[in-house]
Amino acid sequence: MAPDHTGAVSYRVVLWPYRSLPRRGFVWFIGLTAGFMALPVVAMLGTAVLWGLLPFMLLVIAGIWFAIQRSYAQGDMAEELTLDRRTAHVSRRDPGGRLREWTTNSHWLRATLRRGPVESYLTLTDGRREIELGAFLTPEERRSLHDDLQRRLARLR
């Protein structure tokens, strides 16, 4: 979208972490894992060894279930950047639902790539405050977003 004289939104991007295992895939994964783990246990039916193996099998499946559910909860976040001629607004929903927002004058906004906690650390600053953007993205995605932001900010000015 191109900026116009009304100050209407000229750029909006919503970022979220990539989920390689969708919910439907999770159900299949747990089902197949339980099925494959049950194969050796079937051979132990009717023996006392079954009762020794069964708790460990259930513990493994419960551990996998818990770990994947925790991963889903950690990845339940999103960042939204909206730019217009006058303002830049960043809204971030953290895992757990807390919403953090930052608004500044888009004229002073700068996008910077630098060394940081992740490769190609992308930050936005207005000279007074600096925030990170897309820490969950891959380095290539952060570089691409940085280049796109640089072009958009140049057009706004």
CSV table of C-alpha atoms in Angstrom, one decimal:
chain,number,residue,atom,x,y,z
A,1,MET,CA,0.0,0.0,0.0
A,2,ALA,CA,1.3,3.5,-0.8
A,3,PRO,CA,1.1,6.4,1.5
A,4,ASP,CA,-1.5,9.1,0.7
A,5,HIS,CA,-2.2,12.6,1.9
A,6,THR,CA,-5.0,11.5,4.3
A,7,GLY,CA,-2.6,9.7,6.7
A,8,ALA,CA,-4.3,6.4,6.0
A,9,VAL,CA,-2.4,3.2,6.8
A,10,SER,CA,0.3,2.7,4.3
A,11,TYR,CA,1.9,-0.4,5.6
A,12,ARG,CA,0.8,-3.2,7.9
A,13,VAL,CA,2.5,-6.4,8.7
A,14,VAL,CA,1.6,-9.2,11.1
A,15,LEU,CA,4.3,-11.6,12.3
A,16,TRP,CA,3.9,-14.9,14.1
A,17,PRO,CA,6.2,-17.9,14.8
A,18,TYR,CA,6.2,-20.7,12.3
A,19,ARG,CA,4.4,-23.9,13.5
A,20,SER,CA,5.9,-27.0,11.9
A,21,LEU,CA,3.4,-29.3,13.7
A,22,PRO,CA,-0.2,-28.1,13.3
A,23,ARG,CA,-2.9,-29.3,15.8
A,24,ARG,CA,-4.1,-32.0,13.4
A,25,GLY,CA,-0.5,-33.3,13.0
A,26,PHE,CA,-0.2,-33.3,16.7
A,27,VAL,CA,-3.1,-35.7,17.1
A,28,TRP,CA,-1.6,-38.0,14.4
A,29,PHE,CA,1.8,-37.9,16.0
A,30,ILE,CA,0.6,-38.8,19.5
A,31,GLY,CA,-1.6,-41.6,18.0
A,32,LEU,CA,1.2,-43.1,16.0
A,33,THR,CA,3.7,-42.8,18.8
A,34,ALA,CA,1.3,-44.5,21.2
A,35,GLY,CA,0.6,-47.2,18.6
A,36,PHE,CA,4.3,-47.9,17.8
A,37,MET,CA,5.1,-48.0,21.5
A,38,ALA,CA,2.3,-50.5,22.1
A,39,LEU,CA,3.7,-53.0,19.6
A,40,PRO,CA,6.4,-54.4,21.9
A,41,VAL,CA,4.0,-54.3,24.8
A,42,VAL,CA,1.5,-56.5,23.0
A,43,ALA,CA,4.0,-59.3,23.1
A,44,MET,CA,4.1,-59.0,26.8
A,45,LEU,CA,0.3,-59.5,27.3
A,46,GLY,CA,-0.4,-62.0,30.0
A,47,THR,CA,3.0,-61.6,31.7
A,48,ALA,CA,4.2,-59.7,34.7
A,49,VAL,CA,6.7,-57.7,32.5
A,50,LEU,CA,3.7,-55.9,31.0
A,51,TRP,CA,3.1,-54.1,34.3
A,52,GLY,CA,6.7,-53.1,34.5
A,53,LEU,CA,6.7,-51.6,31.0
A,54,LEU,CA,3.3,-50.0,31.0
A,55,PRO,CA,4.1,-47.1,33.4
A,56,PHE,CA,7.2,-46.1,31.5
A,57,MET,CA,5.3,-46.2,28.2
A,58,LEU,CA,2.6,-44.0,29.6
A,59,LEU,CA,5.2,-41.7,31.1
A,60,VAL,CA,6.9,-41.2,27.7
A,61,ILE,CA,3.6,-40.4,25.9
A,62,ALA,CA,2.6,-38.0,28.7
A,63,GLY,CA,6.0,-36.3,28.5
A,64,ILE,CA,5.8,-35.9,24.7
A,65,TRP,CA,2.2,-34.5,25.1
A,66,PHE,CA,3.3,-32.0,27.8
A,67,ALA,CA,6.4,-30.9,25.8
A,68,ILE,CA,4.4,-30.2,22.6
A,69,GLN,CA,1.6,-28.5,24.4
A,70,ARG,CA,4.2,-26.2,26.1
A,71,SER,CA,5.7,-25.5,22.8
A,72,TYR,CA,2.3,-24.4,21.4
A,73,ALA,CA,1.8,-22.1,24.4
A,74,GLN,CA,5.2,-20.5,24.0
A,75,GLY,CA,4.5,-20.0,20.3
A,76,ASP,CA,1.1,-18.4,20.8
A,77,MET,CA,2.3,-14.8,20.1
A,78,ALA,CA,2.0,-12.3,17.3
A,79,GLU,CA,3.5,-8.9,16.5
A,80,GLU,CA,1.7,-6.3,14.3
A,81,LEU,CA,3.4,-3.2,12.8
A,82,THR,CA,1.2,-0.5,11.3
A,83,LEU,CA,2.7,2.6,9.6
A,84,ASP,CA,1.1,5.7,8.3
A,85,ARG,CA,2.5,9.2,7.5
A,86,ARG,CA,2.4,10.3,11.1
A,87,THR,CA,2.6,7.3,13.4
A,88,ALA,CA,4.1,3.9,13.7
A,89,HIS,CA,2.3,1.5,16.0
A,90,VAL,CA,3.7,-1.9,17.2
A,91,SER,CA,1.4,-4.3,19.1
A,92,ARG,CA,2.8,-7.5,20.6
A,93,ARG,CA,0.7,-10.3,22.1
A,94,ASP,CA,3.0,-12.4,24.3
A,95,PRO,CA,2.4,-16.1,25.2
A,96,GLY,CA,-0.1,-15.9,27.9
A,97,GLY,CA,-2.1,-13.2,26.3
A,98,ARG,CA,-0.5,-10.0,27.6
A,99,LEU,CA,-0.6,-7.2,25.1
A,100,ARG,CA,2.2,-4.7,24.8
A,101,GLU,CA,2.0,-1.6,22.5
A,102,TRP,CA,4.4,1.1,21.4
A,103,THR,CA,3.5,4.1,19.3
A,104,THR,CA,5.9,6.7,17.9
A,105,ASN,CA,6.2,9.3,15.2
A,106,SER,CA,7.0,7.4,12.0
A,107,HIS,CA,9.2,10.3,10.8
A,108,TRP,CA,11.8,9.4,13.4
A,109,LEU,CA,11.5,5.6,13.1
A,110,ARG,CA,14.6,3.7,12.1
A,111,ALA,CA,14.9,0.0,11.4
A,112,THR,CA,18.3,-1.5,12.4
A,113,LEU,CA,19.9,-4.9,11.9
A,114,ARG,CA,22.8,-5.6,14.3
A,115,ARG,CA,24.4,-8.3,16.4
A,116,GLY,CA,22.3,-9.3,19.3
A,117,PRO,CA,20.7,-12.3,21.1
A,118,VAL,CA,19.9,-13.7,17.7
A,119,GLU,CA,21.6,-13.5,14.3
A,120,SER,CA,20.5,-10.3,12.3
A,121,TYR,CA,18.7,-8.8,15.3
A,122,LEU,CA,16.0,-6.5,14.0
A,123,THR,CA,15.2,-3.4,16.1
A,124,LEU,CA,13.0,-0.3,15.7
A,125,THR,CA,14.0,2.9,17.3
A,126,ASP,CA,12.8,6.5,17.4
A,127,GLY,CA,15.9,7.8,19.2
A,128,ARG,CA,14.4,7.5,22.7
A,129,ARG,CA,13.4,3.9,22.9
A,130,GLU,CA,14.4,0.7,21.0
A,131,ILE,CA,12.2,-2.4,20.6
A,132,GLU,CA,12.9,-5.8,19.0
A,133,LEU,CA,10.8,-7.0,16.1
A,134,GLY,CA,10.5,-10.6,14.9
A,135,ALA,CA,13.0,-12.3,17.2
A,136,PHE,CA,11.2,-15.6,16.4
A,137,LEU,CA,11.8,-15.2,12.6
A,138,THR,CA,14.7,-16.8,10.8
A,139,PRO,CA,17.7,-14.5,10.0
A,140,GLU,CA,16.8,-14.4,6.3
A,141,GLU,CA,13.2,-13.4,7.2
A,142,ARG,CA,14.5,-10.6,9.5
A,143,ARG,CA,16.9,-9.3,6.8
A,144,SER,CA,14.0,-9.3,4.2
A,145,LEU,CA,11.7,-7.5,6.7
A,146,HIS,CA,14.4,-5.0,7.4
A,147,ASP,CA,14.9,-4.2,3.7
A,148,ASP,CA,11.2,-3.9,3.2
A,149,LEU,CA,10.8,-1.6,6.2
A,150,GLN,CA,13.7,0.6,5.0
A,151,ARG,CA,11.9,1.0,1.6
A,152,ARG,CA,8.6,1.8,3.3
A,153,LEU,CA,10.0,4.3,5.7
A,154,ALA,CA,11.9,6.1,2.9
A,155,ARG,CA,8.6,6.4,1.0
A,156,LEU,CA,6.8,7.8,4.0
A,157,ARG,CA,9.4,10.6,4.4
